[in-house]
XYZ file of C-alpha atoms in Angstrom:
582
model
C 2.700 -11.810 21.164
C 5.795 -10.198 21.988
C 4.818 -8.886 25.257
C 6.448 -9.116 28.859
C 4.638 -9.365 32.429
C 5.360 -6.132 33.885
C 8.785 -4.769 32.722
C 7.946 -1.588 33.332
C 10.965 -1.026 35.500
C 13.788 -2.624 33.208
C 12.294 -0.189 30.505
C 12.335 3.302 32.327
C 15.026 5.024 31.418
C 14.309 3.730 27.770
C 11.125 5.206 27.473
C 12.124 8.341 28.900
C 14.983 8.574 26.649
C 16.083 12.198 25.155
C 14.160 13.363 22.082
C 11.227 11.076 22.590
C 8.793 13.484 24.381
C 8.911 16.900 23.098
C 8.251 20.224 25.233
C 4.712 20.725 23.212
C 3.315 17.586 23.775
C -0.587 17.907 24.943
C -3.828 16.435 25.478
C -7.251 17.249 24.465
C -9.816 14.718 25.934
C -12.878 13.492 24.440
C -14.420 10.985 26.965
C -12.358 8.187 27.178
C -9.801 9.267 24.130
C -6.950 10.861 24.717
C -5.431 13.506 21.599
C -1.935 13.553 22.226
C -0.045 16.173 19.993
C 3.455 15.343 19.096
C 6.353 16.993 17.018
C 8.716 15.483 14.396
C 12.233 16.431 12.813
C 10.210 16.757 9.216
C 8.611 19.758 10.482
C 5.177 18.660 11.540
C 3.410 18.451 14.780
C -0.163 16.739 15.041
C -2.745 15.467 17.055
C -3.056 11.313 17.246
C -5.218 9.341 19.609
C -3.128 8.021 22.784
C -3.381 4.130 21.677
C -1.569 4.532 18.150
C 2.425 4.121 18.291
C 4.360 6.881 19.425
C 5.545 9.404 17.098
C 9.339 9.180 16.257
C 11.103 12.595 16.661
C 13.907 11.497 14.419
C 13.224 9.730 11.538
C 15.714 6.540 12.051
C 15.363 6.241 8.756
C 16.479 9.244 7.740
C 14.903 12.123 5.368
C 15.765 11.080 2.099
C 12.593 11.357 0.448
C 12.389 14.565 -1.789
C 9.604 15.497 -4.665
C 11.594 13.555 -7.193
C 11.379 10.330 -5.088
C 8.017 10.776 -4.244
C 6.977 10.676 -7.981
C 8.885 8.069 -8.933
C 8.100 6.068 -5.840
C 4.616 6.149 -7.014
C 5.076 5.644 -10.460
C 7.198 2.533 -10.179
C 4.448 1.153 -8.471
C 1.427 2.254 -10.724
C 4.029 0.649 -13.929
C 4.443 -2.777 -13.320
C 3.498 -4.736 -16.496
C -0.284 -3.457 -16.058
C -0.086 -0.869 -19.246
C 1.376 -3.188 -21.110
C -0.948 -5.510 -20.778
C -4.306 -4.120 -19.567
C -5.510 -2.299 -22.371
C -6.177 -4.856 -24.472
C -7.877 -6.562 -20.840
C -10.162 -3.698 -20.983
C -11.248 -3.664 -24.384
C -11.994 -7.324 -24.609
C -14.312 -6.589 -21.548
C -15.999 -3.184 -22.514
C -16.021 -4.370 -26.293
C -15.437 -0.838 -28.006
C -12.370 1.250 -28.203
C -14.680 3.929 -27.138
C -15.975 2.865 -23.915
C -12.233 1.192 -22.709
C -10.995 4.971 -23.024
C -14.314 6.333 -21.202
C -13.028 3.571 -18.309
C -9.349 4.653 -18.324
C -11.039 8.291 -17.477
C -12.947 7.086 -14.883
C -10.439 5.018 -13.380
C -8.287 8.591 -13.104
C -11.190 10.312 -11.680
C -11.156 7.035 -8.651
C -7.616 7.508 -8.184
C -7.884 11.178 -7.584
C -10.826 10.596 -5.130
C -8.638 8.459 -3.283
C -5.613 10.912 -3.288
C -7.377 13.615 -1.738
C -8.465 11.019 1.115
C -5.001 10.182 1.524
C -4.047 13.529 1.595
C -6.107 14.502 4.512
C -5.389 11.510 6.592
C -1.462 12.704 6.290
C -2.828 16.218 7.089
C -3.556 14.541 10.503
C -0.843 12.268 11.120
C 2.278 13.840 9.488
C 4.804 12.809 11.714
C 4.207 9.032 10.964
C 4.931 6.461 8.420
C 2.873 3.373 7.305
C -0.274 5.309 5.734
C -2.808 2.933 5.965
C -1.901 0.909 9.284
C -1.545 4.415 11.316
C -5.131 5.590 9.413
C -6.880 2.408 10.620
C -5.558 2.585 14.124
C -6.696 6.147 14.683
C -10.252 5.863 12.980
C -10.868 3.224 14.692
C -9.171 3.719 18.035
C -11.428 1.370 20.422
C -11.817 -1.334 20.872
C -7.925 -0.819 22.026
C -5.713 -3.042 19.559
C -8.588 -4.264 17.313
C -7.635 -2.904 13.927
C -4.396 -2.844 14.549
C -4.304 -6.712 15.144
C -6.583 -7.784 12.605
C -4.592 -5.566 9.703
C -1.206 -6.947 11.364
C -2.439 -10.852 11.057
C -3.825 -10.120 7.015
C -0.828 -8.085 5.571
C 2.023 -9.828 7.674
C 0.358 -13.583 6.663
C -0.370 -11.972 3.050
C 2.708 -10.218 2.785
C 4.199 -11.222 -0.496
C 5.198 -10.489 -3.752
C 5.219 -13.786 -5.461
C 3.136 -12.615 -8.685
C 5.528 -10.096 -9.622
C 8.530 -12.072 -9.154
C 7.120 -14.611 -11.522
C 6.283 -12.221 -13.874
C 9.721 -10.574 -14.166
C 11.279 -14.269 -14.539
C 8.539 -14.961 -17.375
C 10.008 -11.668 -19.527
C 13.864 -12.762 -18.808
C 12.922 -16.396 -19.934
C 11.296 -14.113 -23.088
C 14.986 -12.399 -24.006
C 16.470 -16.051 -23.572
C 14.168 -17.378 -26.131
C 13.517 -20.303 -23.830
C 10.219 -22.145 -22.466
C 11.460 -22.685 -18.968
C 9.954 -25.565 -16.570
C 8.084 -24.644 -13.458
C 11.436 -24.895 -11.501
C 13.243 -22.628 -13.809
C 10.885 -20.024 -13.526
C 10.465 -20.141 -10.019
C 14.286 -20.063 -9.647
C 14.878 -16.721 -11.504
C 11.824 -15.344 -9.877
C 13.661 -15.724 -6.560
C 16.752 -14.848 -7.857
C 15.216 -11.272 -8.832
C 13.231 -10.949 -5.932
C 16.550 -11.926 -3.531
C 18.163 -9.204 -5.025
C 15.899 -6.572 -5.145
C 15.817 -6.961 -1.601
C 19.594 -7.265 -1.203
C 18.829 -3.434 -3.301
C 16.957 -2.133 -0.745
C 18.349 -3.901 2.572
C 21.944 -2.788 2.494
C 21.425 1.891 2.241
C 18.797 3.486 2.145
C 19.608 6.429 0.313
C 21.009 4.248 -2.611
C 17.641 2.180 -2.510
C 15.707 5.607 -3.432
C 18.244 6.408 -5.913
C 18.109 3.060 -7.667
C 14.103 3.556 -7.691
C 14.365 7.156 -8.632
C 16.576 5.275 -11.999
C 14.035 2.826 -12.854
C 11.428 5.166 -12.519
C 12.889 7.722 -15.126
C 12.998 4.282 -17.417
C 10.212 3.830 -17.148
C 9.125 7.384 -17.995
C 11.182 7.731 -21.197
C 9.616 3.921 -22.348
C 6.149 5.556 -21.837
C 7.084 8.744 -23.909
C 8.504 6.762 -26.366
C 5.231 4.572 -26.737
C 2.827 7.952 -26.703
C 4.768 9.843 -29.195
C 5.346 7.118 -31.778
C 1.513 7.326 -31.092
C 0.503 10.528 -32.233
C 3.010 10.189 -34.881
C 1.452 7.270 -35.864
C -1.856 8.770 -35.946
C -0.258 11.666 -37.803
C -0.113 9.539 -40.732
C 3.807 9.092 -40.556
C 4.006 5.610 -40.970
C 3.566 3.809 -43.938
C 3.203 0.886 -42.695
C -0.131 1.631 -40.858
C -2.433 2.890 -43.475
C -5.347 3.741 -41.581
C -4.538 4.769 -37.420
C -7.761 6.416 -37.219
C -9.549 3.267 -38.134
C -10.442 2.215 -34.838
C -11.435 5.426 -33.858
C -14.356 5.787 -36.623
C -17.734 4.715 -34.749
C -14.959 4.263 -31.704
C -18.670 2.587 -29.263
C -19.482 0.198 -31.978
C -19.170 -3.373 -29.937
C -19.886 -1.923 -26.458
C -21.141 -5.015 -24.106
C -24.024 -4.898 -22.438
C -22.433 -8.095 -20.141
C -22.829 -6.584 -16.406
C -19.550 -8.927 -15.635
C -18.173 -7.664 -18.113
C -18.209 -4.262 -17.654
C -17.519 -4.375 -13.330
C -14.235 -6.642 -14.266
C -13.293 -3.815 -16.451
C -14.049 -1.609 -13.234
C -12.052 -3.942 -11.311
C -8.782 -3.612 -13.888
C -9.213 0.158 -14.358
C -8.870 0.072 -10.466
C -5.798 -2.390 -9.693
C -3.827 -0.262 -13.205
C -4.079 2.864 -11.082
C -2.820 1.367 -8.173
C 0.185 2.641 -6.666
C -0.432 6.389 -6.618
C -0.267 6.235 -2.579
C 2.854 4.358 -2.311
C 5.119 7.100 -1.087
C 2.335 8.230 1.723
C 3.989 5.286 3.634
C 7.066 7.467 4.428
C 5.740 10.623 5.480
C 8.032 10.478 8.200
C 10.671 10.408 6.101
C 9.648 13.371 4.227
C 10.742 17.143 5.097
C 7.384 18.828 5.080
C 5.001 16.107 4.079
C 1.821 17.794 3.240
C 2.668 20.846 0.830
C 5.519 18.073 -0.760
C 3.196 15.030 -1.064
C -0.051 17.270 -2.186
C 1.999 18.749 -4.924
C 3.847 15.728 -5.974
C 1.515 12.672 -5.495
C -0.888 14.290 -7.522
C 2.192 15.433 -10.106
C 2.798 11.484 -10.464
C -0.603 10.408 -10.761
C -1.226 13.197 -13.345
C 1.958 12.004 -15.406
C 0.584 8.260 -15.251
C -2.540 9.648 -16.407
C -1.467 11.386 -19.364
C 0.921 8.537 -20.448
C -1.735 5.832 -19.869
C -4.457 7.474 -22.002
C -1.983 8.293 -24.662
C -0.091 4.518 -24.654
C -3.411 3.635 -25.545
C -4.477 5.752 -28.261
C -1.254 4.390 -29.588
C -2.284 0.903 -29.386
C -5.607 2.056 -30.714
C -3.380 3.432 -33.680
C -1.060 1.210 -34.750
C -3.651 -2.142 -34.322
C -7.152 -2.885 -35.290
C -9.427 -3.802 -33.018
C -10.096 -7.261 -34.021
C -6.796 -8.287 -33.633
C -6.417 -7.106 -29.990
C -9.515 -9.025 -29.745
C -8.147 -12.055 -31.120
C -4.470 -11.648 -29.747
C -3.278 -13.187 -26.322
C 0.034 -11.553 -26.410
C 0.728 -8.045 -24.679
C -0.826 -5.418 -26.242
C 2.700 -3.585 -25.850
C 4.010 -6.062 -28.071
C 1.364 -6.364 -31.096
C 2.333 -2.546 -30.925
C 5.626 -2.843 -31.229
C 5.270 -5.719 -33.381
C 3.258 -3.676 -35.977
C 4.827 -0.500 -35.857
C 8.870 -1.871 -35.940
C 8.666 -4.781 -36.407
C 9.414 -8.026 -34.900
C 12.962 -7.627 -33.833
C 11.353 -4.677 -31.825
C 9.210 -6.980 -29.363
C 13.322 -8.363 -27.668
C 13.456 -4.778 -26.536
C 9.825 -4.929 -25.759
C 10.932 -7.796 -23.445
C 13.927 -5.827 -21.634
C 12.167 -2.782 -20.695
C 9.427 -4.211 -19.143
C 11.846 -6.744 -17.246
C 13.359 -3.333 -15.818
C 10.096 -2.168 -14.892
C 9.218 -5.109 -13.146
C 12.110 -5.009 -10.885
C 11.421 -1.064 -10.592
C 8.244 -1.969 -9.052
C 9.522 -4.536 -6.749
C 11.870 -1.944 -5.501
C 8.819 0.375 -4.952
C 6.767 -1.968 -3.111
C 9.617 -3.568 -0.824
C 10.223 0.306 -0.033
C 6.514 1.258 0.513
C 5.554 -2.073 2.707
C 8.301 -2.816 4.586
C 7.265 0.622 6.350
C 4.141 -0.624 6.880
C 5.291 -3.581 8.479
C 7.362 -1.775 10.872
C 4.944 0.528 11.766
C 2.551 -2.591 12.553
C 5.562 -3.497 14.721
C 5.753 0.014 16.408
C 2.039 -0.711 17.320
C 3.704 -3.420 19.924
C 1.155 -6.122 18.324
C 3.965 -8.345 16.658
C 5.977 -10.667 18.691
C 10.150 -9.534 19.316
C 8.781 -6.017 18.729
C 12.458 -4.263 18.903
C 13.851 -7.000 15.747
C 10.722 -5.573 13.609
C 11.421 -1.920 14.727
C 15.455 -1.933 14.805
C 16.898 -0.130 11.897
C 20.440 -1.648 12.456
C 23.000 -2.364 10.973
C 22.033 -0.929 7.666
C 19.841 2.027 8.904
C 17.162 0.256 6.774
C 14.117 -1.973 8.083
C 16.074 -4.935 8.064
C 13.518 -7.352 10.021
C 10.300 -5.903 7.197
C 12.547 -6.823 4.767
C 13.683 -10.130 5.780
C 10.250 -11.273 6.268
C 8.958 -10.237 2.860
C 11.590 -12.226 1.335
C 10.663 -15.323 3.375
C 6.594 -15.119 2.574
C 7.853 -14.323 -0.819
C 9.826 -17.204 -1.207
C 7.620 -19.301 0.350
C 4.429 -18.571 -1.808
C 6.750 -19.186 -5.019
C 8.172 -22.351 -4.183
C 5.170 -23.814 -2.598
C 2.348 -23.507 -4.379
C 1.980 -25.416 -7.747
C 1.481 -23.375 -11.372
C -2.065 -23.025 -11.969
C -4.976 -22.692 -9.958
C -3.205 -22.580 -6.454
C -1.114 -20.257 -7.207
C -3.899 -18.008 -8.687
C -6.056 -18.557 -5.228
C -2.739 -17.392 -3.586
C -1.979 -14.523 -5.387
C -5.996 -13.057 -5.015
C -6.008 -14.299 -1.144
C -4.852 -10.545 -0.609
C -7.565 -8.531 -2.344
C -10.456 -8.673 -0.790
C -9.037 -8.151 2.808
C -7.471 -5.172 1.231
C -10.757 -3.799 -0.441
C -12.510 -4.341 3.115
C -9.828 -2.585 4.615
C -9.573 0.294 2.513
C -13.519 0.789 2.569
C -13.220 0.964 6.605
C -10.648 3.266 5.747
C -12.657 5.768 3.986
C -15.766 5.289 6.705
C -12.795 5.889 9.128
C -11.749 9.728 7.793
C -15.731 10.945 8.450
C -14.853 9.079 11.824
C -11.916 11.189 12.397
C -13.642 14.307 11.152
C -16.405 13.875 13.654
C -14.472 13.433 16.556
C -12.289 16.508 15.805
C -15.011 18.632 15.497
C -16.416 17.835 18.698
C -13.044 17.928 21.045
C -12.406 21.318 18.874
C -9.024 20.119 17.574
C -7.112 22.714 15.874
C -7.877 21.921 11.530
C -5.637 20.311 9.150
C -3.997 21.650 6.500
C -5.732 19.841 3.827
C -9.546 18.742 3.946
C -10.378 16.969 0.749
C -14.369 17.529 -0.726
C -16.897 15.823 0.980
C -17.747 14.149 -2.312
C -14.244 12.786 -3.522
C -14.507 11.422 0.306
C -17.705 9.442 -0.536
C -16.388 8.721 -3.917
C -13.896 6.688 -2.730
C -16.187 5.112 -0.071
C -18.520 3.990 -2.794
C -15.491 2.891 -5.096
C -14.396 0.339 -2.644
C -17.935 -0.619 -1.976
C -18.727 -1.337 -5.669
C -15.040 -3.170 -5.456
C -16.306 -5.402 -2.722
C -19.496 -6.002 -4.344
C -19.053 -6.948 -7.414
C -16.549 -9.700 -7.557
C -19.759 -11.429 -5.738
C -21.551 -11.554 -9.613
C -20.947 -15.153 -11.419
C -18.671 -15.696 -14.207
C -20.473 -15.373 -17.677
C -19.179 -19.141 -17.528
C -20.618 -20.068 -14.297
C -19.341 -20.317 -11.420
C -17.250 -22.535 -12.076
C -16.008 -20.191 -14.868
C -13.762 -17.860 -13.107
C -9.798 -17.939 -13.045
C -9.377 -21.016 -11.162
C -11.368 -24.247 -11.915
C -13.100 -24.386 -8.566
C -15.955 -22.291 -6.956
C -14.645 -18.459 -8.123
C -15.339 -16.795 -5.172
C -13.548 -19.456 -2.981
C -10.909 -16.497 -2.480
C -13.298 -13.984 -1.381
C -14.856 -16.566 1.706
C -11.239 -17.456 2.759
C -10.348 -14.031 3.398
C -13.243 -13.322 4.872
C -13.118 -16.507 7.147
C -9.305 -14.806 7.438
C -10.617 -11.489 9.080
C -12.956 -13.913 11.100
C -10.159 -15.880 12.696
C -8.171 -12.366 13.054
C -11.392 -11.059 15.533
C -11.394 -14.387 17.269
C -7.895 -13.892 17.612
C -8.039 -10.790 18.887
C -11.049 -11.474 21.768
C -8.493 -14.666 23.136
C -5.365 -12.589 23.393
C -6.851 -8.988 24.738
C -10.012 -10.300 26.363
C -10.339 -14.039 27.247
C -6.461 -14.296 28.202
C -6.316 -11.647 30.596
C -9.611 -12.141 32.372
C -7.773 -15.694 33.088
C -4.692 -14.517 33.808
C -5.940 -11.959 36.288
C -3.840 -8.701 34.441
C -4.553 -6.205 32.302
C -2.841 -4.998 29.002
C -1.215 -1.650 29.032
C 1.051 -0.260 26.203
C 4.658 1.351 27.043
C 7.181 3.472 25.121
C 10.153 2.133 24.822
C 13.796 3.931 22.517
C 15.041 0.524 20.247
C 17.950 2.080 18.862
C 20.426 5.362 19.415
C 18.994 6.938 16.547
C 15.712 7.354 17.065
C 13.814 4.244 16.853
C 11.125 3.859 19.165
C 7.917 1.880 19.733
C 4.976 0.559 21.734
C 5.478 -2.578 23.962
C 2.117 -4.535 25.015
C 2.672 -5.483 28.733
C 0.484 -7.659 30.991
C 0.388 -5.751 34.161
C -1.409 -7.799 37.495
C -4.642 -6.331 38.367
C -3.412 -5.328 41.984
C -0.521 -2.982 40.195
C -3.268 -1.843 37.258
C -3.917 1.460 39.417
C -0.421 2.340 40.538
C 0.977 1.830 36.412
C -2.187 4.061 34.838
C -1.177 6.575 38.094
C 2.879 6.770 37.115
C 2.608 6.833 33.221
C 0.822 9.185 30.728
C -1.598 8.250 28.187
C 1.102 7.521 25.955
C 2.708 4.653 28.257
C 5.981 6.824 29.152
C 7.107 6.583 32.813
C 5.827 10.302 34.890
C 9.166 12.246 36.198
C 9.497 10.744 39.436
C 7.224 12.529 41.719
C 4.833 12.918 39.701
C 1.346 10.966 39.457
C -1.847 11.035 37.114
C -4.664 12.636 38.606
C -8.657 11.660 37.482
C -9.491 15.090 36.834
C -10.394 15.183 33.350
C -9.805 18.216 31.430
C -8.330 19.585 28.010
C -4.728 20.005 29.631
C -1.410 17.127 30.353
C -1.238 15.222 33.087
């Protein structure tokens, strides 16, 4: 797993390099944990348990990401294709115009829960990239590697984008005017996903730019869909006589179906998703916490807004038992209706752009992730993951995306396998996230009692439960049968097949986990220790999992710090335990 036996000595003057330990580093102790607090060049300094990655002084990836990025970093994400398409998801499911715009409320209300979690866990951690992997190490800090290797196994395994390539291929093969053959389709979908990465992988800067394009696209196709909207339901168009049709006795239909109405809980959830994505570069950001608390919730506001009034819109221009009837986007009956057909080839374009704007924005967003999973030293050739050369981009994240991605599109078969593939990843994810938000009150707790200076954001106690309960019901509820069965799902087999086998994947990650940092060095007569090592000259630096023999355990724990950086020479770790360095 990418770890030597005792190379401490090839790796001192490494991880003693300049600009890796600043002059304000300190400890507070709480038992056996170790708060180390660490500065970075965005202007932060913060407290982090010793076992988490050290902090990088200097961005290597530079600090390119201003408020304008950040917004439409998130809202490439939250717009793929799910506005076009959802709302009409969400009515068939809640069965009244009225309650699917009561859901699109509530699923605001989740999102903003969740944001002020987010918020405080970068309140904490400033100084480091990868959001969720860094938020997981630190709530859950022992046992020593645990969450770190069991979220490394599920998103580097489960790291793909194969549903959104295929997607953006299915809208070009639209503007052709062509039903392609499975091999068509998957060709152009990995033609779109090569270069989106080819986008991304060659300058940074330019990457954010080209997102920072797509996302204003985006924006002005949203505009233009909510104010032909209200102008609709002004009465403008004579081809519409009656937009406030649907909105007379707007509950009339509501289901009473409890499937029903948690899948439309479960859509509501997955359209808003996206609003953290530029919390994975806090690193990268000059003064992440006023920037991001300001600007994340700017960009979730905006998607709000446009969201609710896309669909009164739709709601406007279509009656409700065609939606009902319709499989088509509900983007296009709307344009459909309201322009006419020739509109529904421009339909097409736009949302091929915003496809490959939301590629861009996840590429971006994950491939931190990834190399911050790297930084943890839990991936094998650590320094390939971490290394931001030649491009000054995460070349190795990147790399590896592509090859998963490619993989799970040329591999699976259309239909139900690729279906079981492309919802492998959710309910890890929902798990995840759940431990996430049981991981802040964690965090909280063990502040309070080593009387660590406070953040600079605390979000309300009940948005923090909120979101705990939110990803409970999400983890729940997929557990109810199919109104068809259970055989009735999206795939023709058992429907919760997906759920077991990522279970069963978490399983195999803790049995994983007990070989490598238990079983294997009980046998091997060494113990693990982490050390800091510089990758690169410009900044890059990460955690290195070494197997140290157990008659040189006491003499590496006596010449290195809590972080794993090699003591000035002279210098040794003494037991005493107090709220001062060694």
């Amino acid at each position: 797993m990418g770890f030597s036996f005792n190379q401490k000595s090839q790796a001192t003057s490494q991880a003693t390099s300049p600009g890796e330990v600043s002059e304000s580093d300190s400890i507070i102790r709480d038992g056996e944990l170790a708060f180390v607090r660490q500065t970075a060049g965005n202007g932060t300094s913060g407290y982090q348990e010793a076992v988490g990655a050290p902090v990088e002084t200097r961005s290597p990836l530079g600090y390119n990401v201003n408020w304008i990025t950040i917004i439409f970093l998130n809202l490439n994400h939250m717009v793929g294709t799910g506005i076009f398409s959802t709302p009409a998801t969400i009515l068939k499911l809640t069965g009244s115009i009225g309650l699917a715009l009561v859901y699109w409320v509530i699923g605001f209300i989740l999102a903003v829960a969740g944001l002020a979690v987010h918020m405080e866990f970068t309140s904490y951690f400033p100084n480091r990239s990868g959001s969720e992997v860094v938020w997981l190490e630190q709530g859950y800090p022992r046992p020593k590697h645990f969450f770190p290797v069991a979220f490394a196994v599920q998103s580097v395994l489960l790291s793909f984008s194969s549903s959104n390539a295929i997607v953006l291929s299915n809208y070009l093969w639209r503007i052709v005017g062509r039903a392609p053959d499975a091999w068509e389709l998957k060709g152009v979908a990995i033609a779109a996903y090569t270069l989106a990465v080819i986008t991304v992988l060659v300058h940074n800067r330019y990457s954010l730019w080209a997102i920072n394009v797509f996302g204003a696209l985006k924006l002005l196709l949203l505009l233009f869909i909510a104010i032909s909207g209200l102008v609709i339901l002004g009465g403008n168009f004579g081809s519409i006589p009656d937009p406030s049709l649907n909105f007379r006795n707007g509950f009339e239909g509501t289901t009473s179906s409890g499937y029903n109405l948690s899948q439309a809980m479960v859509n509501i959830s997955f359209a808003f998703s996206g609003w953290q994505n530029a919390f994975s570069m806090a690193n990268e950001i000059k003064n992440p916490i006023p920037t991001l608390k300001k600007n994340a919730s700017a960009s979730l506001l905006i998607v709000f807004v446009l969201y609710f009034l896309c669909n009164i819109a739709y709601f406007a221009a279509v009656p409700k038992d065609i939606f009902l009837e319709s499989s088509e986007l509900a983007a296009a009956v709307f344009f459909r209706t309201a322009f006419g057909k020739s509109a529904e080839s421009a339909l097409n374009f736009c949302v091929l752009l915003s496809s490959f704007g939301n590629l861009l924005a996840v590429l971006v967003s994950q491939s931190r992730q990834i190399r911050e999973i790297a930084r943890q030293g839990v991936l094998p050739w650590t320094e390939f993951w971490v290394s931001t050369k030649p491009f000054g981009t995460p070349v190795g994240p990147y790399l590896l995306k592509w090859a998963f991605t490619f993989l799970m599109i040329v591999a699976p078969p259309a239909g139900d396998a690729f279906q079981f593939v492309v919802s492998l990843k959710t309910y890890p994810d929902a798990i995840f996230f759940a431990a996430m938000g049981v991981g802040l009150l964690l965090i909280r707790r063990r502040r309070s009692r080593s009387n660590t200076p406070p953040s600079d954001f605390r979000a309300w106690h009940a948005l923090v439960i909120l979101y705990i309960l939110s990803q409970i019901y999400l983890l729940v509820m997929p557990w109810i049968p199919p109104v068809g069965g259970i055989y009735g799902g999206t795939v023709s087999f058992l429907w919760c097949t997906y759920m077991i086998v990522g279970i069963a994947i978490l399983g195999v990650c803790g049995l994983y986990y007990y070989v490598w940092m238990k079983l294997l060095p009980r046998w091997g007569g060494y113990k693990i220790r982490s050390q800091v090592i510089s990758v690169d000259d410009n900044g890059a630096n990460t955690h290195r999992l070494l197997k140290v023999p157990n008659d040189e355990v006491a003499e590496w724990d006596a010449t290195h710090d809590d972080l794993g950086r090699d003591l000035p020479a002279g210098q040794r770790v003494t037991t005493e335990i107090s709220n001062i360095s060694k």
